[in-house]
């Protein structure tokens, strides 16, 4: 694609006015030729099997870690749920004598028992549905 | 270019071979020192700094020659090194002379006026002032396109920018240069 011509640029031209000393490029090449033996080329490093596999192994380890953490959290959540629904405690509360004894000597109100029974019933219903 | 015996494919093969590497690299220097010099000079303006950067460009290329895989053109690789070296130089100079990154690079124009290897008239100095006011990328695109008449495709490979964006950049640069001249008249 041709660029749009600018009047001012056409007037100035493409010579920026930069000059170089006489024989500069010939002398430059000769100077550089002398300099190269002072600088060693960095040898080519061929990647070994470990460096090729490393990113994939790291990624696999990361996913395995995430899976383990999810498994642990899930297990802990299940255990916490089963602690709330403890069949021994429930059976104990269903026995009127135990309940009276507990209310008499323990620091527990009738309201606490009702709320506990309600929550147990709700948890049980949820577990049955699952 | 005076050096006509330059076949990039053969040169790359020779660069890969340790026995022929140095002779091949001398050919690379002979072939590319002038276009690279022009590119660097337009960025850093004065001859002495250009000479230092050009030397540094070839030394870097030599040291890292094993990292050149031949995926891109040799010229593209060399231009990239030269441009990076020039930008590093300008940033260092800028931090010496200016307090803010928004300040224009007036030190470049001071270097131009003090440079014995510049023989441009006032109009050319004004053009350099106008170019100096452009953002860095537009400055690069303008210099490559206007002075070197490089193809947009080649500039695109060197700068890693799409051809469309380069055309837009060049258009904006020309517009800003015209505005600079109309406001100074």
PDB file of C-alpha atoms in Angstrom:
ATOM      1  CA  UNK A   1       0.000   0.000   0.000  1.00  0.00           C
ATOM      2  CA  UNK A   2       1.324   3.426  -0.906  1.00  0.00           C
ATOM      3  CA  UNK A   3       1.385   5.897   1.968  1.00  0.00           C
ATOM      4  CA  UNK A   4      -0.304   9.244   1.548  1.00  0.00           C
ATOM      5  CA  UNK A   5       2.285  11.836   0.509  1.00  0.00           C
ATOM      6  CA  UNK A   6       2.967  14.664   2.893  1.00  0.00           C
ATOM      7  CA  UNK A   7       3.981  18.043   1.447  1.00  0.00           C
ATOM      8  CA  UNK A   8       6.402  18.864   4.208  1.00  0.00           C
ATOM      9  CA  UNK A   9       8.031  15.431   4.118  1.00  0.00           C
ATOM     10  CA  UNK A  10       8.387  15.619   0.329  1.00  0.00           C
ATOM     11  CA  UNK A  11      10.122  18.963   0.792  1.00  0.00           C
ATOM     12  CA  UNK A  12      12.551  17.618   3.392  1.00  0.00           C
ATOM     13  CA  UNK A  13      13.309  14.338   1.609  1.00  0.00           C
ATOM     14  CA  UNK A  14      14.491  11.035   2.991  1.00  0.00           C
ATOM     15  CA  UNK A  15      18.048  12.049   3.857  1.00  0.00           C
ATOM     16  CA  UNK A  16      18.103  12.717   7.599  1.00  0.00           C
ATOM     17  CA  UNK A  17      21.443  14.539   7.376  1.00  0.00           C
ATOM     18  CA  UNK A  18      23.363  11.917   9.371  1.00  0.00           C
ATOM     19  CA  UNK A  19      26.921  11.421   8.185  1.00  0.00           C
ATOM     20  CA  UNK A  20      29.661   8.984   9.185  1.00  0.00           C
ATOM     21  CA  UNK A  21      33.470   9.379   9.230  1.00  0.00           C
ATOM     22  CA  UNK A  22      35.274   8.312   6.063  1.00  0.00           C
ATOM     23  CA  UNK A  23      35.659   4.530   5.693  1.00  0.00           C
ATOM     24  CA  UNK A  24      33.698   4.094   8.900  1.00  0.00           C
ATOM     25  CA  UNK A  25      32.002   0.799   7.935  1.00  0.00           C
ATOM     26  CA  UNK A  26      35.220  -0.793   6.610  1.00  0.00           C
ATOM     27  CA  UNK A  27      37.059   0.175   9.796  1.00  0.00           C
ATOM     28  CA  UNK A  28      34.130  -0.917  11.952  1.00  0.00           C
ATOM     29  CA  UNK A  29      34.169  -4.431  10.454  1.00  0.00           C
ATOM     30  CA  UNK A  30      37.923  -4.726  10.990  1.00  0.00           C
ATOM     31  CA  UNK A  31      37.591  -3.529  14.610  1.00  0.00           C
ATOM     32  CA  UNK A  32      34.787  -6.010  15.321  1.00  0.00           C
ATOM     33  CA  UNK A  33      36.752  -8.906  13.809  1.00  0.00           C
ATOM     34  CA  UNK A  34      39.478  -8.249  16.383  1.00  0.00           C
ATOM     35  CA  UNK A  35      36.977  -8.180  19.237  1.00  0.00           C
ATOM     36  CA  UNK A  36      35.252 -11.531  18.717  1.00  0.00           C
ATOM     37  CA  UNK A  37      37.935 -13.863  20.059  1.00  0.00           C
ATOM     38  CA  UNK A  38      37.549 -11.965  23.404  1.00  0.00           C
ATOM     39  CA  UNK A  39      33.893 -13.006  23.643  1.00  0.00           C
ATOM     40  CA  UNK A  40      32.898 -16.636  23.968  1.00  0.00           C
ATOM     41  CA  UNK A  41      29.723 -17.890  22.363  1.00  0.00           C
ATOM     42  CA  UNK A  42      27.241 -19.220  24.924  1.00  0.00           C
ATOM     43  CA  UNK A  43      27.040 -22.975  24.202  1.00  0.00           C
ATOM     44  CA  UNK A  44      23.720 -24.370  23.112  1.00  0.00           C
ATOM     45  CA  UNK A  45      22.017 -26.184  25.981  1.00  0.00           C
ATOM     46  CA  UNK A  46      19.895 -29.098  24.789  1.00  0.00           C
ATOM     47  CA  UNK A  47      16.972 -29.720  27.147  1.00  0.00           C
ATOM     48  CA  UNK A  48      17.154 -33.118  28.908  1.00  0.00           C
ATOM     49  CA  UNK A  49      14.180 -35.430  29.519  1.00  0.00           C
ATOM     50  CA  UNK A  50      13.565 -34.061  33.026  1.00  0.00           C
ATOM     51  CA  UNK A  51      13.289 -30.432  31.870  1.00  0.00           C
ATOM     52  CA  UNK A  52      10.872 -31.507  29.113  1.00  0.00           C
ATOM     53  CA  UNK A  53       8.663 -33.505  31.505  1.00  0.00           C
ATOM     54  CA  UNK A  54       8.943 -31.125  34.471  1.00  0.00           C
ATOM     55  CA  UNK A  55       5.999 -28.815  33.601  1.00  0.00           C
ATOM     56  CA  UNK A  56       3.662 -31.792  33.051  1.00  0.00           C
ATOM     57  CA  UNK A  57       4.757 -33.446  36.316  1.00  0.00           C
ATOM     58  CA  UNK A  58       4.248 -30.170  38.229  1.00  0.00           C
ATOM     59  CA  UNK A  59       0.796 -29.774  36.716  1.00  0.00           C
ATOM     60  CA  UNK A  60      -0.183 -33.364  37.613  1.00  0.00           C
ATOM     61  CA  UNK A  61       1.091 -32.854  41.179  1.00  0.00           C
ATOM     62  CA  UNK A  62      -0.929 -29.639  41.469  1.00  0.00           C
ATOM     63  CA  UNK A  63      -4.171 -31.343  40.369  1.00  0.00           C
ATOM     64  CA  UNK A  64      -3.468 -34.299  42.702  1.00  0.00           C
ATOM     65  CA  UNK A  65      -2.990 -31.829  45.574  1.00  0.00           C
ATOM     66  CA  UNK A  66      -6.272 -30.066  44.792  1.00  0.00           C
ATOM     67  CA  UNK A  67      -8.083 -33.423  44.591  1.00  0.00           C
ATOM     68  CA  UNK A  68      -6.588 -34.514  47.972  1.00  0.00           C
ATOM     69  CA  UNK A  69      -7.628 -31.241  49.624  1.00  0.00           C
ATOM     70  CA  UNK A  70     -11.180 -31.548  48.283  1.00  0.00           C
ATOM     71  CA  UNK A  71     -11.340 -35.167  49.445  1.00  0.00           C
ATOM     72  CA  UNK A  72     -10.133 -34.203  52.958  1.00  0.00           C
ATOM     73  CA  UNK A  73     -12.576 -31.267  53.248  1.00  0.00           C
ATOM     74  CA  UNK A  74     -15.434 -33.446  52.063  1.00  0.00           C
ATOM     75  CA  UNK A  75     -14.530 -36.150  54.591  1.00  0.00           C
ATOM     76  CA  UNK A  76     -14.322 -33.590  57.409  1.00  0.00           C
ATOM     77  CA  UNK A  77     -17.720 -32.173  56.453  1.00  0.00           C
ATOM     78  CA  UNK A  78     -19.258 -35.681  56.550  1.00  0.00           C
ATOM     79  CA  UNK A  79     -17.745 -36.340  59.961  1.00  0.00           C
ATOM     80  CA  UNK A  80     -19.015 -33.028  61.321  1.00  0.00           C
ATOM     81  CA  UNK A  81     -22.505 -33.900  60.068  1.00  0.00           C
ATOM     82  CA  UNK A  82     -22.462 -37.342  61.665  1.00  0.00           C
ATOM     83  CA  UNK A  83     -21.353 -35.829  65.023  1.00  0.00           C
ATOM     84  CA  UNK A  84     -24.484 -33.732  65.117  1.00  0.00           C
ATOM     85  CA  UNK A  85     -26.603 -36.843  64.551  1.00  0.00           C
ATOM     86  CA  UNK A  86     -25.319 -39.080  67.310  1.00  0.00           C
ATOM     87  CA  UNK A  87     -27.669 -42.093  67.710  1.00  0.00           C
ATOM     88  CA  UNK A  88     -26.633 -42.734  71.373  1.00  0.00           C
ATOM     89  CA  UNK A  89     -27.527 -39.185  72.405  1.00  0.00           C
ATOM     90  CA  UNK A  90     -30.802 -39.338  70.474  1.00  0.00           C
ATOM     91  CA  UNK A  91     -31.722 -42.641  72.116  1.00  0.00           C
ATOM     92  CA  UNK A  92     -30.843 -41.157  75.497  1.00  0.00           C
ATOM     93  CA  UNK A  93     -33.121 -38.173  74.963  1.00  0.00           C
ATOM     94  CA  UNK A  94     -35.985 -40.429  73.865  1.00  0.00           C
ATOM     95  CA  UNK A  95     -35.946 -42.114  77.233  1.00  0.00           C
ATOM     96  CA  UNK A  96     -38.181 -39.992  79.526  1.00  0.00           C
ATOM     97  CA  UNK A  97     -36.343 -41.041  82.723  1.00  0.00           C
ATOM     98  CA  UNK A  98     -32.955 -40.052  81.368  1.00  0.00           C
ATOM     99  CA  UNK A  99     -34.372 -36.761  80.191  1.00  0.00           C
ATOM    100  CA  UNK A 100     -35.885 -35.878  83.557  1.00  0.00           C
ATOM    101  CA  UNK A 101     -32.632 -36.813  85.308  1.00  0.00           C
ATOM    102  CA  UNK A 102     -30.650 -34.746  82.858  1.00  0.00           C
ATOM    103  CA  UNK A 103     -32.920 -31.704  83.211  1.00  0.00           C
ATOM    104  CA  UNK A 104     -32.833 -31.992  86.956  1.00  0.00           C
ATOM    105  CA  UNK A 105     -29.039 -32.161  87.343  1.00  0.00           C
ATOM    106  CA  UNK A 106     -27.768 -30.716  84.102  1.00  0.00           C
ATOM    107  CA  UNK A 107     -27.722 -27.030  83.188  1.00  0.00           C
ATOM    108  CA  UNK A 108     -30.186 -27.459  80.317  1.00  0.00           C
ATOM    109  CA  UNK A 109     -33.590 -25.954  79.628  1.00  0.00           C
ATOM    110  CA  UNK A 110     -36.674 -27.421  77.983  1.00  0.00           C
ATOM    111  CA  UNK A 111     -36.163 -24.992  75.102  1.00  0.00           C
ATOM    112  CA  UNK A 112     -32.648 -26.393  74.441  1.00  0.00           C
ATOM    113  CA  UNK A 113     -34.105 -29.898  74.147  1.00  0.00           C
ATOM    114  CA  UNK A 114     -36.842 -28.814  71.701  1.00  0.00           C
ATOM    115  CA  UNK A 115     -34.368 -26.996  69.443  1.00  0.00           C
ATOM    116  CA  UNK A 116     -31.956 -29.954  69.562  1.00  0.00           C
ATOM    117  CA  UNK A 117     -34.735 -32.389  68.663  1.00  0.00           C
ATOM    118  CA  UNK A 118     -35.884 -30.149  65.810  1.00  0.00           C
ATOM    119  CA  UNK A 119     -32.407 -29.884  64.351  1.00  0.00           C
ATOM    120  CA  UNK A 120     -31.817 -33.624  64.654  1.00  0.00           C
ATOM    121  CA  UNK A 121     -35.126 -34.331  62.917  1.00  0.00           C
ATOM    122  CA  UNK A 122     -34.228 -31.921  60.117  1.00  0.00           C
ATOM    123  CA  UNK A 123     -30.749 -33.488  59.667  1.00  0.00           C
ATOM    124  CA  UNK A 124     -32.215 -36.962  59.658  1.00  0.00           C
ATOM    125  CA  UNK A 125     -34.768 -36.074  57.027  1.00  0.00           C
ATOM    126  CA  UNK A 126     -31.985 -34.510  54.902  1.00  0.00           C
ATOM    127  CA  UNK A 127     -29.771 -37.597  55.206  1.00  0.00           C
ATOM    128  CA  UNK A 128     -32.654 -39.857  54.240  1.00  0.00           C
ATOM    129  CA  UNK A 129     -33.309 -37.777  51.171  1.00  0.00           C
ATOM    130  CA  UNK A 130     -29.616 -38.011  50.173  1.00  0.00           C
TER     131      UNK A 130
ATOM    132  CA  UNK B   1      25.191  -2.610  -0.680  1.00  0.00           C
ATOM    133  CA  UNK B   2      28.773  -3.290  -1.774  1.00  0.00           C
ATOM    134  CA  UNK B   3      28.803  -6.809  -0.439  1.00  0.00           C
ATOM    135  CA  UNK B   4      26.849  -8.907  -2.928  1.00  0.00           C
ATOM    136  CA  UNK B   5      27.988 -12.390  -1.921  1.00  0.00           C
ATOM    137  CA  UNK B   6      25.403 -12.772   0.822  1.00  0.00           C
ATOM    138  CA  UNK B   7      23.013 -15.705   0.886  1.00  0.00           C
ATOM    139  CA  UNK B   8      21.138 -15.819   4.180  1.00  0.00           C
ATOM    140  CA  UNK B   9      20.485 -19.583   4.092  1.00  0.00           C
ATOM    141  CA  UNK B  10      24.158 -20.394   3.495  1.00  0.00           C
ATOM    142  CA  UNK B  11      25.250 -17.884   6.129  1.00  0.00           C
ATOM    143  CA  UNK B  12      22.916 -19.444   8.718  1.00  0.00           C
ATOM    144  CA  UNK B  13      24.353 -22.901   7.935  1.00  0.00           C
ATOM    145  CA  UNK B  14      27.869 -21.522   8.320  1.00  0.00           C
ATOM    146  CA  UNK B  15      26.951 -19.827  11.599  1.00  0.00           C
ATOM    147  CA  UNK B  16      25.781 -23.178  12.966  1.00  0.00           C
ATOM    148  CA  UNK B  17      29.104 -24.800  12.189  1.00  0.00           C
ATOM    149  CA  UNK B  18      31.822 -23.892  14.722  1.00  0.00           C
ATOM    150  CA  UNK B  19      34.573 -24.077  12.099  1.00  0.00           C
ATOM    151  CA  UNK B  20      32.962 -21.542   9.754  1.00  0.00           C
ATOM    152  CA  UNK B  21      31.152 -19.464  12.369  1.00  0.00           C
ATOM    153  CA  UNK B  22      33.571 -16.583  12.727  1.00  0.00           C
ATOM    154  CA  UNK B  23      34.061 -16.062   8.987  1.00  0.00           C
ATOM    155  CA  UNK B  24      30.297 -16.178   8.481  1.00  0.00           C
ATOM    156  CA  UNK B  25      29.750 -13.670  11.263  1.00  0.00           C
ATOM    157  CA  UNK B  26      32.260 -11.291   9.681  1.00  0.00           C
ATOM    158  CA  UNK B  27      30.119 -11.449   6.539  1.00  0.00           C
ATOM    159  CA  UNK B  28      27.050 -10.668   8.678  1.00  0.00           C
ATOM    160  CA  UNK B  29      28.804  -7.608  10.103  1.00  0.00           C
ATOM    161  CA  UNK B  30      29.845  -6.392   6.672  1.00  0.00           C
ATOM    162  CA  UNK B  31      26.328  -6.840   5.306  1.00  0.00           C
ATOM    163  CA  UNK B  32      24.266  -5.527   8.210  1.00  0.00           C
ATOM    164  CA  UNK B  33      26.456  -2.871   9.854  1.00  0.00           C
ATOM    165  CA  UNK B  34      25.159  -0.091   7.600  1.00  0.00           C
ATOM    166  CA  UNK B  35      21.385  -0.722   7.838  1.00  0.00           C
ATOM    167  CA  UNK B  36      21.670  -1.376  11.574  1.00  0.00           C
ATOM    168  CA  UNK B  37      23.772   1.757  12.023  1.00  0.00           C
ATOM    169  CA  UNK B  38      21.101   3.827  10.245  1.00  0.00           C
ATOM    170  CA  UNK B  39      18.355   2.359  12.408  1.00  0.00           C
ATOM    171  CA  UNK B  40      20.258   2.959  15.661  1.00  0.00           C
ATOM    172  CA  UNK B  41      21.385   6.434  14.589  1.00  0.00           C
ATOM    173  CA  UNK B  42      17.804   7.530  13.963  1.00  0.00           C
ATOM    174  CA  UNK B  43      16.921   6.465  17.465  1.00  0.00           C
ATOM    175  CA  UNK B  44      19.886   7.785  19.464  1.00  0.00           C
ATOM    176  CA  UNK B  45      20.819  10.590  17.017  1.00  0.00           C
ATOM    177  CA  UNK B  46      24.557  11.075  17.688  1.00  0.00           C
ATOM    178  CA  UNK B  47      27.337   9.136  15.972  1.00  0.00           C
ATOM    179  CA  UNK B  48      29.415   8.161  19.012  1.00  0.00           C
ATOM    180  CA  UNK B  49      26.487   6.573  20.875  1.00  0.00           C
ATOM    181  CA  UNK B  50      25.409   4.835  17.662  1.00  0.00           C
ATOM    182  CA  UNK B  51      28.890   3.378  17.227  1.00  0.00           C
ATOM    183  CA  UNK B  52      28.871   2.011  20.818  1.00  0.00           C
ATOM    184  CA  UNK B  53      25.392   0.508  20.440  1.00  0.00           C
ATOM    185  CA  UNK B  54      26.229  -1.041  17.077  1.00  0.00           C
ATOM    186  CA  UNK B  55      29.282  -2.747  18.599  1.00  0.00           C
ATOM    187  CA  UNK B  56      27.187  -3.943  21.542  1.00  0.00           C
ATOM    188  CA  UNK B  57      24.531  -5.256  19.124  1.00  0.00           C
ATOM    189  CA  UNK B  58      27.018  -7.414  17.235  1.00  0.00           C
ATOM    190  CA  UNK B  59      28.715  -8.635  20.422  1.00  0.00           C
ATOM    191  CA  UNK B  60      25.321  -9.659  21.858  1.00  0.00           C
ATOM    192  CA  UNK B  61      24.424 -11.384  18.585  1.00  0.00           C
ATOM    193  CA  UNK B  62      27.773 -13.209  18.563  1.00  0.00           C
ATOM    194  CA  UNK B  63      27.511 -14.363  22.174  1.00  0.00           C
ATOM    195  CA  UNK B  64      23.943 -15.571  21.648  1.00  0.00           C
ATOM    196  CA  UNK B  65      24.370 -16.965  18.137  1.00  0.00           C
ATOM    197  CA  UNK B  66      23.388 -20.442  19.377  1.00  0.00           C
ATOM    198  CA  UNK B  67      20.004 -19.053  20.438  1.00  0.00           C
ATOM    199  CA  UNK B  68      19.225 -18.000  16.881  1.00  0.00           C
ATOM    200  CA  UNK B  69      17.201 -20.936  15.591  1.00  0.00           C
ATOM    201  CA  UNK B  70      16.473 -19.627  12.119  1.00  0.00           C
ATOM    202  CA  UNK B  71      12.696 -19.385  12.685  1.00  0.00           C
ATOM    203  CA  UNK B  72      12.824 -15.693  11.839  1.00  0.00           C
ATOM    204  CA  UNK B  73      15.072 -13.886   9.380  1.00  0.00           C
ATOM    205  CA  UNK B  74      18.596 -13.078  10.531  1.00  0.00           C
ATOM    206  CA  UNK B  75      17.915  -9.399   9.806  1.00  0.00           C
ATOM    207  CA  UNK B  76      14.796  -9.473  12.024  1.00  0.00           C
ATOM    208  CA  UNK B  77      16.804 -10.959  14.887  1.00  0.00           C
ATOM    209  CA  UNK B  78      19.583  -8.375  14.501  1.00  0.00           C
ATOM    210  CA  UNK B  79      17.134  -5.471  14.246  1.00  0.00           C
ATOM    211  CA  UNK B  80      15.424  -6.653  17.426  1.00  0.00           C
ATOM    212  CA  UNK B  81      18.735  -6.709  19.306  1.00  0.00           C
ATOM    213  CA  UNK B  82      19.681  -3.274  17.926  1.00  0.00           C
ATOM    214  CA  UNK B  83      16.312  -1.753  18.842  1.00  0.00           C
ATOM    215  CA  UNK B  84      16.413  -3.229  22.362  1.00  0.00           C
ATOM    216  CA  UNK B  85      19.954  -1.926  22.875  1.00  0.00           C
ATOM    217  CA  UNK B  86      18.906   1.530  21.630  1.00  0.00           C
ATOM    218  CA  UNK B  87      15.854   1.631  23.893  1.00  0.00           C
ATOM    219  CA  UNK B  88      17.982   0.582  26.877  1.00  0.00           C
ATOM    220  CA  UNK B  89      20.450   3.373  26.034  1.00  0.00           C
ATOM    221  CA  UNK B  90      17.686   5.999  25.670  1.00  0.00           C
ATOM    222  CA  UNK B  91      16.090   4.946  28.971  1.00  0.00           C
ATOM    223  CA  UNK B  92      19.450   5.277  30.750  1.00  0.00           C
ATOM    224  CA  UNK B  93      20.044   8.708  29.229  1.00  0.00           C
ATOM    225  CA  UNK B  94      16.477   9.774  29.980  1.00  0.00           C
ATOM    226  CA  UNK B  95      16.922   8.928  33.658  1.00  0.00           C
ATOM    227  CA  UNK B  96      20.035  11.162  33.700  1.00  0.00           C
ATOM    228  CA  UNK B  97      18.467  14.191  32.018  1.00  0.00           C
ATOM    229  CA  UNK B  98      14.773  14.260  32.797  1.00  0.00           C
ATOM    230  CA  UNK B  99      12.678  14.156  35.903  1.00  0.00           C
ATOM    231  CA  UNK B 100       9.523  12.645  34.444  1.00  0.00           C
ATOM    232  CA  UNK B 101       8.850   9.982  31.823  1.00  0.00           C
ATOM    233  CA  UNK B 102       6.363  12.410  30.230  1.00  0.00           C
ATOM    234  CA  UNK B 103       9.163  14.851  29.429  1.00  0.00           C
ATOM    235  CA  UNK B 104      10.184  14.861  25.821  1.00  0.00           C
ATOM    236  CA  UNK B 105      13.632  13.489  25.047  1.00  0.00           C
ATOM    237  CA  UNK B 106      15.188  16.926  24.526  1.00  0.00           C
ATOM    238  CA  UNK B 107      18.649  15.517  25.260  1.00  0.00           C
ATOM    239  CA  UNK B 108      18.467  13.724  21.912  1.00  0.00           C
ATOM    240  CA  UNK B 109      18.070  17.031  20.076  1.00  0.00           C
ATOM    241  CA  UNK B 110      20.896  18.566  22.123  1.00  0.00           C
ATOM    242  CA  UNK B 111      23.042  15.602  21.049  1.00  0.00           C
ATOM    243  CA  UNK B 112      22.070  16.245  17.419  1.00  0.00           C
ATOM    244  CA  UNK B 113      23.017  19.915  17.547  1.00  0.00           C
ATOM    245  CA  UNK B 114      26.361  19.050  19.145  1.00  0.00           C
ATOM    246  CA  UNK B 115      27.109  16.186  16.745  1.00  0.00           C
ATOM    247  CA  UNK B 116      29.879  16.946  14.245  1.00  0.00           C
ATOM    248  CA  UNK B 117      28.557  14.122  12.021  1.00  0.00           C
ATOM    249  CA  UNK B 118      25.282  15.880  11.306  1.00  0.00           C
ATOM    250  CA  UNK B 119      25.104  18.275   8.367  1.00  0.00           C
ATOM    251  CA  UNK B 120      21.383  18.796   8.023  1.00  0.00           C
ATOM    252  CA  UNK B 121      19.772  22.193   7.499  1.00  0.00           C
ATOM    253  CA  UNK B 122      17.225  23.777   9.825  1.00  0.00           C
ATOM    254  CA  UNK B 123      14.373  21.915   8.206  1.00  0.00           C
ATOM    255  CA  UNK B 124      16.023  18.567   8.983  1.00  0.00           C
ATOM    256  CA  UNK B 125      16.651  19.657  12.579  1.00  0.00           C
ATOM    257  CA  UNK B 126      12.972  20.631  12.839  1.00  0.00           C
ATOM    258  CA  UNK B 127      11.985  17.230  11.437  1.00  0.00           C
ATOM    259  CA  UNK B 128      14.081  15.519  14.100  1.00  0.00           C
ATOM    260  CA  UNK B 129      12.398  17.684  16.747  1.00  0.00           C
ATOM    261  CA  UNK B 130       8.993  16.644  15.412  1.00  0.00           C
ATOM    262  CA  UNK B 131       9.997  12.949  15.377  1.00  0.00           C
ATOM    263  CA  UNK B 132      11.378  13.361  18.890  1.00  0.00           C
ATOM    264  CA  UNK B 133       7.938  14.425  20.100  1.00  0.00           C
ATOM    265  CA  UNK B 134       6.330  11.190  18.884  1.00  0.00           C
ATOM    266  CA  UNK B 135       5.679   8.273  21.242  1.00  0.00           C
ATOM    267  CA  UNK B 136       8.478   5.681  21.085  1.00  0.00           C
ATOM    268  CA  UNK B 137       6.595   3.134  18.977  1.00  0.00           C
ATOM    269  CA  UNK B 138       5.409   5.722  16.439  1.00  0.00           C
ATOM    270  CA  UNK B 139       8.959   7.061  16.265  1.00  0.00           C
ATOM    271  CA  UNK B 140      10.259   3.584  15.434  1.00  0.00           C
ATOM    272  CA  UNK B 141       7.581   2.920  12.831  1.00  0.00           C
ATOM    273  CA  UNK B 142       8.063   6.311  11.194  1.00  0.00           C
ATOM    274  CA  UNK B 143      11.847   5.934  10.993  1.00  0.00           C
ATOM    275  CA  UNK B 144      11.652   2.426   9.531  1.00  0.00           C
ATOM    276  CA  UNK B 145       8.938   3.261   7.045  1.00  0.00           C
ATOM    277  CA  UNK B 146       9.905   6.764   5.975  1.00  0.00           C
ATOM    278  CA  UNK B 147      13.705   6.713   5.945  1.00  0.00           C
ATOM    279  CA  UNK B 148      14.415   3.019   5.280  1.00  0.00           C
ATOM    280  CA  UNK B 149      11.242   2.437   3.218  1.00  0.00           C
ATOM    281  CA  UNK B 150      10.859  -0.928   4.902  1.00  0.00           C
ATOM    282  CA  UNK B 151       7.831  -3.078   4.103  1.00  0.00           C
ATOM    283  CA  UNK B 152       5.116  -3.112   6.776  1.00  0.00           C
ATOM    284  CA  UNK B 153       5.407  -6.918   6.862  1.00  0.00           C
ATOM    285  CA  UNK B 154       9.101  -6.676   7.805  1.00  0.00           C
ATOM    286  CA  UNK B 155       8.433  -3.979  10.430  1.00  0.00           C
ATOM    287  CA  UNK B 156       5.651  -6.186  11.789  1.00  0.00           C
ATOM    288  CA  UNK B 157       8.085  -9.078  12.304  1.00  0.00           C
ATOM    289  CA  UNK B 158      10.648  -6.868  14.041  1.00  0.00           C
ATOM    290  CA  UNK B 159       8.246  -5.011  16.329  1.00  0.00           C
ATOM    291  CA  UNK B 160       5.751  -7.837  16.841  1.00  0.00           C
ATOM    292  CA  UNK B 161       2.819  -5.567  15.888  1.00  0.00           C
ATOM    293  CA  UNK B 162       0.123  -6.214  13.294  1.00  0.00           C
ATOM    294  CA  UNK B 163       0.406  -4.585   9.870  1.00  0.00           C
ATOM    295  CA  UNK B 164      -2.903  -2.758  10.431  1.00  0.00           C
ATOM    296  CA  UNK B 165      -1.673  -1.240  13.693  1.00  0.00           C
ATOM    297  CA  UNK B 166       1.597  -0.212  12.030  1.00  0.00           C
ATOM    298  CA  UNK B 167      -0.243   1.541   9.201  1.00  0.00           C
ATOM    299  CA  UNK B 168      -2.343   3.403  11.760  1.00  0.00           C
ATOM    300  CA  UNK B 169       0.794   4.286  13.734  1.00  0.00           C
ATOM    301  CA  UNK B 170       2.547   5.617  10.647  1.00  0.00           C
ATOM    302  CA  UNK B 171      -0.514   7.632   9.634  1.00  0.00           C
ATOM    303  CA  UNK B 172      -0.740   9.205  13.130  1.00  0.00           C
ATOM    304  CA  UNK B 173       2.999   9.934  13.100  1.00  0.00           C
ATOM    305  CA  UNK B 174       2.813  11.743   9.729  1.00  0.00           C
ATOM    306  CA  UNK B 175      -0.218  13.708  10.921  1.00  0.00           C
ATOM    307  CA  UNK B 176       1.579  14.786  14.108  1.00  0.00           C
ATOM    308  CA  UNK B 177       4.678  15.822  12.148  1.00  0.00           C
ATOM    309  CA  UNK B 178       2.533  17.904   9.772  1.00  0.00           C
ATOM    310  CA  UNK B 179       0.771  19.493  12.759  1.00  0.00           C
ATOM    311  CA  UNK B 180       4.159  20.267  14.344  1.00  0.00           C
ATOM    312  CA  UNK B 181       5.267  22.119  11.204  1.00  0.00           C
ATOM    313  CA  UNK B 182       1.962  23.967  10.760  1.00  0.00           C
ATOM    314  CA  UNK B 183       1.958  25.121  14.388  1.00  0.00           C
ATOM    315  CA  UNK B 184       5.588  26.295  14.192  1.00  0.00           C
ATOM    316  CA  UNK B 185       4.935  28.351  10.991  1.00  0.00           C
TER     317      UNK B 185
END
